GROMACS .gro file of C-alpha atoms in nm:
model
  438
    1UNK     CA    1  11.172  10.738   6.854
    2UNK     CA    2  11.165  10.429   7.079
    3UNK     CA    3  11.496  10.304   6.955
    4UNK     CA    4  11.661  10.644   6.985
    5UNK     CA    5  11.573  10.677   7.357
    6UNK     CA    6  11.743  10.357   7.448
    7UNK     CA    7  11.996  10.347   7.173
    8UNK     CA    8  12.302  10.353   7.402
    9UNK     CA    9  12.194  10.033   7.575
   10UNK     CA   10  12.293   9.713   7.419
   11UNK     CA   11  12.064   9.406   7.469
   12UNK     CA   12  12.116   9.265   7.817
   13UNK     CA   13  12.300   8.929   7.809
   14UNK     CA   14  12.414   8.673   8.060
   15UNK     CA   15  12.781   8.701   8.139
   16UNK     CA   16  12.812   8.496   8.457
   17UNK     CA   17  12.891   8.565   8.828
   18UNK     CA   18  13.239   8.701   8.741
   19UNK     CA   19  13.120   8.985   8.520
   20UNK     CA   20  13.182   9.341   8.617
   21UNK     CA   21  12.935   9.469   8.362
   22UNK     CA   22  12.651   9.647   8.558
   23UNK     CA   23  12.417   9.598   8.252
   24UNK     CA   24  12.470   9.225   8.220
   25UNK     CA   25  12.309   8.935   8.398
   26UNK     CA   26  12.531   8.763   8.653
   27UNK     CA   27  12.277   8.502   8.764
   28UNK     CA   28  11.987   8.513   8.521
   29UNK     CA   29  12.071   8.256   8.264
   30UNK     CA   30  11.729   8.199   8.105
   31UNK     CA   31  11.813   7.856   7.965
   32UNK     CA   32  11.975   7.712   8.272
   33UNK     CA   33  11.784   7.407   8.394
   34UNK     CA   34  11.662   7.430   8.757
   35UNK     CA   35  11.463   7.151   8.908
   36UNK     CA   36  11.395   7.017   8.557
   37UNK     CA   37  11.276   7.346   8.408
   38UNK     CA   38  11.436   7.645   8.237
   39UNK     CA   39  11.505   7.940   8.463
   40UNK     CA   40  11.288   8.156   8.235
   41UNK     CA   41  10.994   7.925   8.269
   42UNK     CA   42  11.027   7.919   8.644
   43UNK     CA   43  11.038   8.299   8.693
   44UNK     CA   44  10.816   8.415   8.403
   45UNK     CA   45  10.942   8.783   8.439
   46UNK     CA   46  10.715   9.068   8.340
   47UNK     CA   47  10.765   9.448   8.325
   48UNK     CA   48  10.478   9.668   8.437
   49UNK     CA   49  10.376   9.933   8.191
   50UNK     CA   50  10.248  10.190   8.444
   51UNK     CA   51  10.565  10.252   8.664
   52UNK     CA   52  10.818  10.208   8.375
   53UNK     CA   53  10.658  10.402   8.102
   54UNK     CA   54  10.368  10.607   8.242
   55UNK     CA   55  10.498  10.741   8.571
   56UNK     CA   56  10.645  11.085   8.536
   57UNK     CA   57  10.825  11.108   8.874
   58UNK     CA   58  10.539  11.298   9.025
   59UNK     CA   59  10.488  11.274   9.406
   60UNK     CA   60  10.268  11.464   9.656
   61UNK     CA   61  10.528  11.736   9.694
   62UNK     CA   62  10.661  11.787   9.338
   63UNK     CA   63  10.595  11.747   8.971
   64UNK     CA   64  10.744  11.533   8.695
   65UNK     CA   65  11.115  11.455   8.691
   66UNK     CA   66  11.163  11.210   8.416
   67UNK     CA   67  11.077  11.412   8.100
   68UNK     CA   68  11.046  11.110   7.876
   69UNK     CA   69  11.010  11.195   7.500
   70UNK     CA   70  10.664  11.029   7.486
   71UNK     CA   71  10.522  11.262   7.752
   72UNK     CA   72  10.499  11.581   7.536
   73UNK     CA   73  10.516  11.697   7.176
   74UNK     CA   74  10.208  11.541   7.021
   75UNK     CA   75   9.837  11.455   7.055
   76UNK     CA   76   9.742  11.204   7.334
   77UNK     CA   77   9.712  10.926   7.069
   78UNK     CA   78  10.044  11.014   6.902
   79UNK     CA   79  10.211  11.004   7.243
   80UNK     CA   80  10.044  10.667   7.313
   81UNK     CA   81  10.186  10.524   6.993
   82UNK     CA   82  10.537  10.663   7.084
   83UNK     CA   83  10.517  10.523   7.434
   84UNK     CA   84  10.438  10.172   7.302
   85UNK     CA   85  10.735  10.187   7.064
   86UNK     CA   86  10.967  10.288   7.349
   87UNK     CA   87  10.812  10.021   7.581
   88UNK     CA   88  10.866   9.731   7.342
   89UNK     CA   89  11.217   9.858   7.262
   90UNK     CA   90  11.293   9.841   7.635
   91UNK     CA   91  11.126   9.494   7.680
   92UNK     CA   92  11.326   9.354   7.388
   93UNK     CA   93  11.656   9.492   7.500
   94UNK     CA   94  11.593   9.367   7.856
   95UNK     CA   95  11.494   9.018   7.723
   96UNK     CA   96  11.184   8.960   7.947
   97UNK     CA   97  10.914   8.727   7.824
   98UNK     CA   98  10.615   8.927   7.948
   99UNK     CA   99  10.464   9.263   8.024
  100UNK     CA  100  10.147   9.387   8.214
  101UNK     CA  101   9.931   9.694   8.152
  102UNK     CA  102   9.621   9.893   8.260
  103UNK     CA  103   9.397  10.010   7.987
  104UNK     CA  104   9.467  10.377   8.059
  105UNK     CA  105   9.849  10.310   8.058
  106UNK     CA  106   9.833  10.228   7.688
  107UNK     CA  107   9.556  10.454   7.561
  108UNK     CA  108   9.433  10.803   7.677
  109UNK     CA  109   9.090  10.855   7.826
  110UNK     CA  110   8.852  11.013   7.572
  111UNK     CA  111   8.595  11.292   7.613
  112UNK     CA  112   8.313  11.022   7.604
  113UNK     CA  113   8.301  10.646   7.674
  114UNK     CA  114   8.293  10.569   7.302
  115UNK     CA  115   8.598  10.771   7.232
  116UNK     CA  116   8.785  10.607   7.526
  117UNK     CA  117   8.691  10.266   7.384
  118UNK     CA  118   8.798  10.363   7.037
  119UNK     CA  119   9.133  10.487   7.162
  120UNK     CA  120   9.191  10.170   7.352
  121UNK     CA  121   9.095   9.935   7.066
  122UNK     CA  122   9.322  10.137   6.833
  123UNK     CA  123   9.623  10.094   7.076
  124UNK     CA  124   9.552   9.726   7.127
  125UNK     CA  125   9.619   9.679   6.752
  126UNK     CA  126   9.945   9.852   6.803
  127UNK     CA  127  10.032   9.625   7.101
  128UNK     CA  128   9.943   9.314   6.901
  129UNK     CA  129  10.172   9.415   6.615
  130UNK     CA  130  10.461   9.491   6.871
  131UNK     CA  131  10.402   9.153   7.039
  132UNK     CA  132  10.417   8.975   6.703
  133UNK     CA  133  10.734   9.158   6.605
  134UNK     CA  134  10.923   9.106   6.935
  135UNK     CA  135  10.788   8.783   7.074
  136UNK     CA  136  10.712   8.951   7.411
  137UNK     CA  137  10.375   8.824   7.550
  138UNK     CA  138  10.109   8.970   7.784
  139UNK     CA  139  10.113   8.812   8.141
  140UNK     CA  140   9.805   9.002   8.237
  141UNK     CA  141   9.582   9.299   8.153
  142UNK     CA  142   9.361   9.513   8.379
  143UNK     CA  143   9.152   9.810   8.393
  144UNK     CA  144   9.236  10.131   8.584
  145UNK     CA  145   8.925  10.186   8.799
  146UNK     CA  146   9.088  10.420   9.055
  147UNK     CA  147   9.251  10.727   8.890
  148UNK     CA  148   8.958  10.904   8.725
  149UNK     CA  149   8.754  11.146   8.940
  150UNK     CA  150   8.442  10.935   8.890
  151UNK     CA  151   8.596  10.661   9.096
  152UNK     CA  152   8.687  10.862   9.400
  153UNK     CA  153   8.419  10.676   9.599
  154UNK     CA  154   8.507  10.335   9.448
  155UNK     CA  155   8.414  10.158   9.123
  156UNK     CA  156   8.233   9.839   9.191
  157UNK     CA  157   8.149   9.966   9.530
  158UNK     CA  158   8.045  10.316   9.431
  159UNK     CA  159   7.710  10.453   9.579
  160UNK     CA  160   7.606  10.535   9.219
  161UNK     CA  161   7.512  10.233   8.998
  162UNK     CA  162   7.594  10.450   8.690
  163UNK     CA  163   7.958  10.442   8.804
  164UNK     CA  164   7.928  10.071   8.860
  165UNK     CA  165   7.822  10.046   8.494
  166UNK     CA  166   8.119  10.263   8.381
  167UNK     CA  167   8.351  10.030   8.557
  168UNK     CA  168   8.192   9.725   8.396
  169UNK     CA  169   8.238   9.886   8.051
  170UNK     CA  170   8.613   9.928   8.112
  171UNK     CA  171   8.662   9.577   8.250
  172UNK     CA  172   8.473   9.428   7.957
  173UNK     CA  173   8.692   9.620   7.717
  174UNK     CA  174   9.009   9.524   7.903
  175UNK     CA  175   8.907   9.160   7.916
  176UNK     CA  176   8.832   9.160   7.547
  177UNK     CA  177   9.174   9.304   7.480
  178UNK     CA  178   9.350   9.058   7.716
  179UNK     CA  179   9.194   8.781   7.524
  180UNK     CA  180   9.289   8.928   7.183
  181UNK     CA  181   9.651   8.976   7.297
  182UNK     CA  182   9.683   8.620   7.431
  183UNK     CA  183   9.714   8.736   7.792
  184UNK     CA  184   9.738   8.455   8.046
  185UNK     CA  185   9.558   8.622   8.340
  186UNK     CA  186   9.336   8.920   8.410
  187UNK     CA  187   9.382   9.121   8.726
  188UNK     CA  188   9.138   9.328   8.936
  189UNK     CA  189   9.301   9.573   9.191
  190UNK     CA  190   9.046   9.748   9.388
  191UNK     CA  191   9.232  10.061   9.453
  192UNK     CA  192   8.919  10.254   9.563
  193UNK     CA  193   8.718   9.954   9.675
  194UNK     CA  194   8.706  10.053  10.045
  195UNK     CA  195   8.598  10.324  10.266
  196UNK     CA  196   8.730  10.633  10.440
  197UNK     CA  197   8.463  10.671  10.707
  198UNK     CA  198   8.177  10.446  10.820
  199UNK     CA  199   7.964  10.758  10.877
  200UNK     CA  200   7.878  10.770  10.501
  201UNK     CA  201   7.927  10.394  10.416
  202UNK     CA  202   7.688  10.097  10.396
  203UNK     CA  203   7.936   9.812  10.424
  204UNK     CA  204   7.698   9.525  10.343
  205UNK     CA  205   7.570   9.707  10.037
  206UNK     CA  206   7.924   9.777   9.909
  207UNK     CA  207   8.044   9.417   9.962
  208UNK     CA  208   7.732   9.286   9.783
  209UNK     CA  209   7.804   9.517   9.494
  210UNK     CA  210   8.172   9.400   9.479
  211UNK     CA  211   8.058   9.037   9.489
  212UNK     CA  212   7.810   9.102   9.206
  213UNK     CA  213   8.072   9.278   9.000
  214UNK     CA  214   8.327   8.997   9.028
  215UNK     CA  215   8.058   8.736   8.946
  216UNK     CA  216   7.986   8.939   8.628
  217UNK     CA  217   8.353   8.944   8.534
  218UNK     CA  218   8.377   8.558   8.579
  219UNK     CA  219   8.061   8.498   8.377
  220UNK     CA  220   8.186   8.711   8.099
  221UNK     CA  221   8.527   8.545   8.106
  222UNK     CA  222   8.352   8.208   8.029
  223UNK     CA  223   8.122   8.362   7.770
  224UNK     CA  224   8.409   8.497   7.554
  225UNK     CA  225   8.623   8.173   7.600
  226UNK     CA  226   8.903   8.334   7.810
  227UNK     CA  227   9.086   8.048   7.958
  228UNK     CA  228   9.321   8.248   8.171
  229UNK     CA  229   9.311   8.309   8.543
  230UNK     CA  230   9.106   8.587   8.711
  231UNK     CA  231   9.326   8.742   8.995
  232UNK     CA  232   9.241   8.975   9.270
  233UNK     CA  233   9.527   9.177   9.428
  234UNK     CA  234   9.512   9.228   9.804
  235UNK     CA  235   9.606   9.548   9.963
  236UNK     CA  236   9.534   9.677  10.307
  237UNK     CA  237   9.513  10.055  10.285
  238UNK     CA  238   9.626  10.354  10.067
  239UNK     CA  239   9.455  10.500   9.885
  240UNK     CA  240   9.154  10.430  10.107
  241UNK     CA  241   9.170  10.397  10.485
  242UNK     CA  242   9.035  10.042  10.469
  243UNK     CA  243   9.014   9.831  10.158
  244UNK     CA  244   8.799   9.529  10.126
  245UNK     CA  245   9.076   9.322   9.978
  246UNK     CA  246   9.300   9.373  10.286
  247UNK     CA  247   9.511   9.060  10.263
  248UNK     CA  248   9.491   8.696  10.134
  249UNK     CA  249   9.281   8.571  10.419
  250UNK     CA  250   9.025   8.863  10.370
  251UNK     CA  251   9.004   8.797  10.001
  252UNK     CA  252   8.948   8.419  10.062
  253UNK     CA  253   8.664   8.497  10.295
  254UNK     CA  254   8.513   8.733  10.045
  255UNK     CA  255   8.546   8.477   9.766
  256UNK     CA  256   8.382   8.206   9.986
  257UNK     CA  257   8.088   8.439  10.067
  258UNK     CA  258   8.023   8.506   9.710
  259UNK     CA  259   8.086   8.153   9.569
  260UNK     CA  260   8.403   8.257   9.377
  261UNK     CA  261   8.679   8.053   9.559
  262UNK     CA  262   8.703   7.808   9.263
  263UNK     CA  263   8.704   8.087   9.006
  264UNK     CA  264   8.949   8.354   9.140
  265UNK     CA  265   9.296   8.346   9.264
  266UNK     CA  266   9.532   8.610   9.412
  267UNK     CA  267   9.798   8.823   9.272
  268UNK     CA  268  10.026   8.891   9.575
  269UNK     CA  269  10.244   9.192   9.595
  270UNK     CA  270  10.539   9.202   9.837
  271UNK     CA  271  10.492   9.558   9.943
  272UNK     CA  272  10.114   9.503  10.002
  273UNK     CA  273  10.188   9.199  10.218
  274UNK     CA  274  10.419   9.400  10.450
  275UNK     CA  275  10.163   9.683  10.469
  276UNK     CA  276   9.905   9.446  10.593
  277UNK     CA  277  10.142   9.337  10.874
  278UNK     CA  278  10.250   9.010  10.712
  279UNK     CA  279  10.563   8.885  10.539
  280UNK     CA  280  10.562   8.817  10.165
  281UNK     CA  281  10.619   8.445  10.232
  282UNK     CA  282  10.323   8.430  10.469
  283UNK     CA  283  10.079   8.557  10.207
  284UNK     CA  284  10.224   8.316   9.946
  285UNK     CA  285  10.209   8.014  10.175
  286UNK     CA  286   9.860   8.099  10.293
  287UNK     CA  287   9.741   8.134   9.930
  288UNK     CA  288   9.898   7.807   9.852
  289UNK     CA  289   9.724   7.648  10.162
  290UNK     CA  290   9.376   7.782  10.052
  291UNK     CA  291   9.428   7.689   9.693
  292UNK     CA  292   9.400   8.051   9.548
  293UNK     CA  293   9.771   8.121   9.463
  294UNK     CA  294   9.804   8.280   9.121
  295UNK     CA  295  10.078   8.523   9.057
  296UNK     CA  296  10.323   8.770   9.222
  297UNK     CA  297  10.416   9.138   9.197
  298UNK     CA  298  10.772   9.158   9.310
  299UNK     CA  299  10.890   9.472   9.488
  300UNK     CA  300  10.968   9.588   9.837
  301UNK     CA  301  10.874   9.865  10.080
  302UNK     CA  302  11.101  10.090  10.283
  303UNK     CA  303  11.094   9.968  10.650
  304UNK     CA  304  11.108  10.333  10.766
  305UNK     CA  305  10.810  10.435  10.566
  306UNK     CA  306  10.451  10.329  10.616
  307UNK     CA  307  10.327  10.350  10.254
  308UNK     CA  308  10.370  10.172   9.926
  309UNK     CA  309  10.702  10.279   9.791
  310UNK     CA  310  10.727  10.015   9.519
  311UNK     CA  311  11.097   9.972   9.520
  312UNK     CA  312  11.286   9.702   9.326
  313UNK     CA  313  11.375   9.398   9.539
  314UNK     CA  314  11.715   9.367   9.678
  315UNK     CA  315  11.697   9.138   9.977
  316UNK     CA  316  11.834   8.787   9.888
  317UNK     CA  317  11.721   8.592  10.202
  318UNK     CA  318  11.356   8.723  10.186
  319UNK     CA  319  11.323   8.671   9.808
  320UNK     CA  320  11.474   8.316   9.849
  321UNK     CA  321  11.213   8.219  10.114
  322UNK     CA  322  10.932   8.362   9.905
  323UNK     CA  323  11.042   8.165   9.597
  324UNK     CA  324  11.089   7.858   9.813
  325UNK     CA  325  10.719   7.892   9.906
  326UNK     CA  326  10.633   7.922   9.546
  327UNK     CA  327  10.833   7.614   9.447
  328UNK     CA  328  10.681   7.412   9.747
  329UNK     CA  329  10.337   7.481   9.594
  330UNK     CA  330  10.441   7.356   9.252
  331UNK     CA  331  10.548   7.688   9.097
  332UNK     CA  332  10.356   7.922   8.866
  333UNK     CA  333  10.096   7.793   8.620
  334UNK     CA  334   9.938   8.090   8.443
  335UNK     CA  335  10.094   8.344   8.680
  336UNK     CA  336  10.431   8.490   8.686
  337UNK     CA  337  10.664   8.743   8.849
  338UNK     CA  338  10.577   9.097   8.755
  339UNK     CA  339  10.809   9.389   8.869
  340UNK     CA  340  10.542   9.633   9.019
  341UNK     CA  341  10.846   9.858   9.096
  342UNK     CA  342  10.955  10.201   8.991
  343UNK     CA  343  11.298  10.368   8.985
  344UNK     CA  344  11.337  10.660   9.233
  345UNK     CA  345  11.225  10.997   9.093
  346UNK     CA  346  11.594  11.117   9.094
  347UNK     CA  347  11.690  10.828   8.870
  348UNK     CA  348  11.618  11.016   8.548
  349UNK     CA  349  11.834  10.857   8.291
  350UNK     CA  350  11.728  10.586   8.044
  351UNK     CA  351  11.985  10.347   8.182
  352UNK     CA  352  11.834  10.370   8.527
  353UNK     CA  353  11.532  10.171   8.407
  354UNK     CA  354  11.762   9.902   8.301
  355UNK     CA  355  11.954   9.903   8.623
  356UNK     CA  356  11.655   9.863   8.829
  357UNK     CA  357  11.525   9.571   8.632
  358UNK     CA  358  11.858   9.401   8.566
  359UNK     CA  359  11.941   9.407   8.934
  360UNK     CA  360  11.600   9.274   9.034
  361UNK     CA  361  11.603   8.996   8.775
  362UNK     CA  362  11.945   8.892   8.884
  363UNK     CA  363  11.839   8.892   9.250
  364UNK     CA  364  11.542   8.671   9.174
  365UNK     CA  365  11.750   8.432   8.968
  366UNK     CA  366  12.001   8.401   9.250
  367UNK     CA  367  11.716   8.344   9.501
  368UNK     CA  368  11.558   8.084   9.275
  369UNK     CA  369  11.890   7.896   9.290
  370UNK     CA  370  11.890   7.913   9.664
  371UNK     CA  371  11.530   7.800   9.685
  372UNK     CA  372  11.602   7.505   9.456
  373UNK     CA  373  11.889   7.399   9.682
  374UNK     CA  374  11.640   7.404   9.974
  375UNK     CA  375  11.396   7.184   9.773
  376UNK     CA  376  11.663   6.938   9.664
  377UNK     CA  377  11.823   6.916   9.999
  378UNK     CA  378  11.479   6.862  10.160
  379UNK     CA  379  11.601   6.928  10.515
  380UNK     CA  380  11.365   7.208  10.583
  381UNK     CA  381  11.074   7.014  10.454
  382UNK     CA  382  11.184   6.702  10.644
  383UNK     CA  383  11.191   6.901  10.964
  384UNK     CA  384  10.830   7.013  10.908
  385UNK     CA  385  10.714   6.657  10.817
  386UNK     CA  386  10.871   6.515  11.132
  387UNK     CA  387  10.715   6.784  11.347
  388UNK     CA  388  10.376   6.677  11.229
  389UNK     CA  389  10.446   6.308  11.193
  390UNK     CA  390  10.194   6.224  11.476
  391UNK     CA  391   9.912   6.330  11.241
  392UNK     CA  392  10.007   6.053  10.994
  393UNK     CA  393   9.957   5.782  11.257
  394UNK     CA  394   9.621   5.589  11.265
  395UNK     CA  395   9.522   5.799  11.572
  396UNK     CA  396   9.618   6.125  11.412
  397UNK     CA  397   9.424   6.054  11.092
  398UNK     CA  398   9.118   5.930  11.290
  399UNK     CA  399   9.118   6.263  11.487
  400UNK     CA  400   9.167   6.482  11.185
  401UNK     CA  401   8.906   6.294  10.967
  402UNK     CA  402   8.629   6.310  11.220
  403UNK     CA  403   8.628   5.944  11.328
  404UNK     CA  404   8.686   6.039  11.694
  405UNK     CA  405   8.437   6.237  11.898
  406UNK     CA  406   8.525   6.482  12.172
  407UNK     CA  407   8.432   6.208  12.426
  408UNK     CA  408   8.657   5.955  12.249
  409UNK     CA  409   8.949   6.197  12.254
  410UNK     CA  410   8.895   6.259  12.626
  411UNK     CA  411   8.863   5.888  12.705
  412UNK     CA  412   9.198   5.817  12.538
  413UNK     CA  413   9.378   6.080  12.734
  414UNK     CA  414   9.229   5.958  13.064
  415UNK     CA  415   9.293   5.591  12.987
  416UNK     CA  416   9.659   5.664  12.905
  417UNK     CA  417   9.683   5.901  13.212
  418UNK     CA  418  10.007   6.037  13.091
  419UNK     CA  419  10.104   6.403  13.032
  420UNK     CA  420  10.246   6.497  12.695
  421UNK     CA  421  10.620   6.610  12.664
  422UNK     CA  422  10.660   6.901  12.433
  423UNK     CA  423  10.915   6.879  12.148
  424UNK     CA  424  11.147   7.164  12.047
  425UNK     CA  425  11.040   7.368  11.735
  426UNK     CA  426  11.413   7.423  11.661
  427UNK     CA  427  11.353   7.767  11.509
  428UNK     CA  428  11.707   7.882  11.557
  429UNK     CA  429  11.859   7.582  11.403
  430UNK     CA  430  11.628   7.603  11.096
  431UNK     CA  431  11.714   7.971  11.060
  432UNK     CA  432  12.080   7.887  11.071
  433UNK     CA  433  12.013   7.622  10.808
  434UNK     CA  434  11.862   7.873  10.579
  435UNK     CA  435  12.154   8.105  10.616
  436UNK     CA  436  12.386   7.828  10.508
  437UNK     CA  437  12.196   7.798  10.178
  438UNK     CA  438  12.225   8.168  10.128
   0.00000   0.00000   0.00000
């Protein structure tokens, strides 16, 4: 079944910038060496299971539009098996090294917790066999703690501790599966971890619950020997009015409060960054500066819409600057670049899934080459170093490292008795420089 759905699409190959084939890579040459590393190893592309193989095209105003053959015509478990076959057929033809999933993406919810766990474990065996057969690996796993009715008031932050325990059961199983499948990270997205109104919310109580939950996850990670990275994914709003993981800065403050800043990093999504009022590169650079950068979800929002549209990226300058920030920080370690993006609900053909991913992969590959030129040329970084050069003098180091008191600083100024002449920030010149790389 999986092969028949995508049978008309040949495996996607690199054909070079002169190719007119819309289902070929023009820039993504996975074995090309960039800054001493293969392009595939720099970008570490992943396809998300949920948007690509689970979403039906449903929106708040209309029903499904995609009518995939694994949506109907069998029992829930039979359909889950068909969906996995189709997913790995797609992944193999696209040629990506990784995929990502939620537990409920790959296995249906059962009538009881035991049945749900049994369904999930059964499907994990299928995923393991597909991984072995195709060579596709798991970038990260996670648990869906937001879709079911029981989580309407949150999972870890729910007023009912029994729901807290249900969420813990799902995360334990998803972590076990991630370990079994060789996953390199585990993500927690708190889709309902927030509030709609403070009239019925005990904020301190809910934050303490969330802190305890995450500590339990980290403790369990170490007990089972999972060496991957635990990631939190910031998002400011939608579905809740205010979410506790609003942005990178908020997440860092939360991690510090609960003693987790050395254990947990962030999975940053482009569309979430813009919804929080930041740029994608800001969130990446801040995470790098705070030492909590982990992984990326690559997509974009619509500037005319104020919600999470999860569109495939198509803006070269923005993507190049984002990847420049990644490269400046040393690149990915366990993390990667997951396309948390979906085709539009009118894009109903099997080929549309390929067009979305092929275009996005090519864009990121081209952006990587631009970012690499910025790194090699060093003019941007040099301009920043020169701007802060005073802090590398003995006076600057003494001031920053605490060897000068407030009185000593004041005495220096008064003894010199000279005003300071400002230096241009040269923003326009640097923006022009970036455009020349593009």
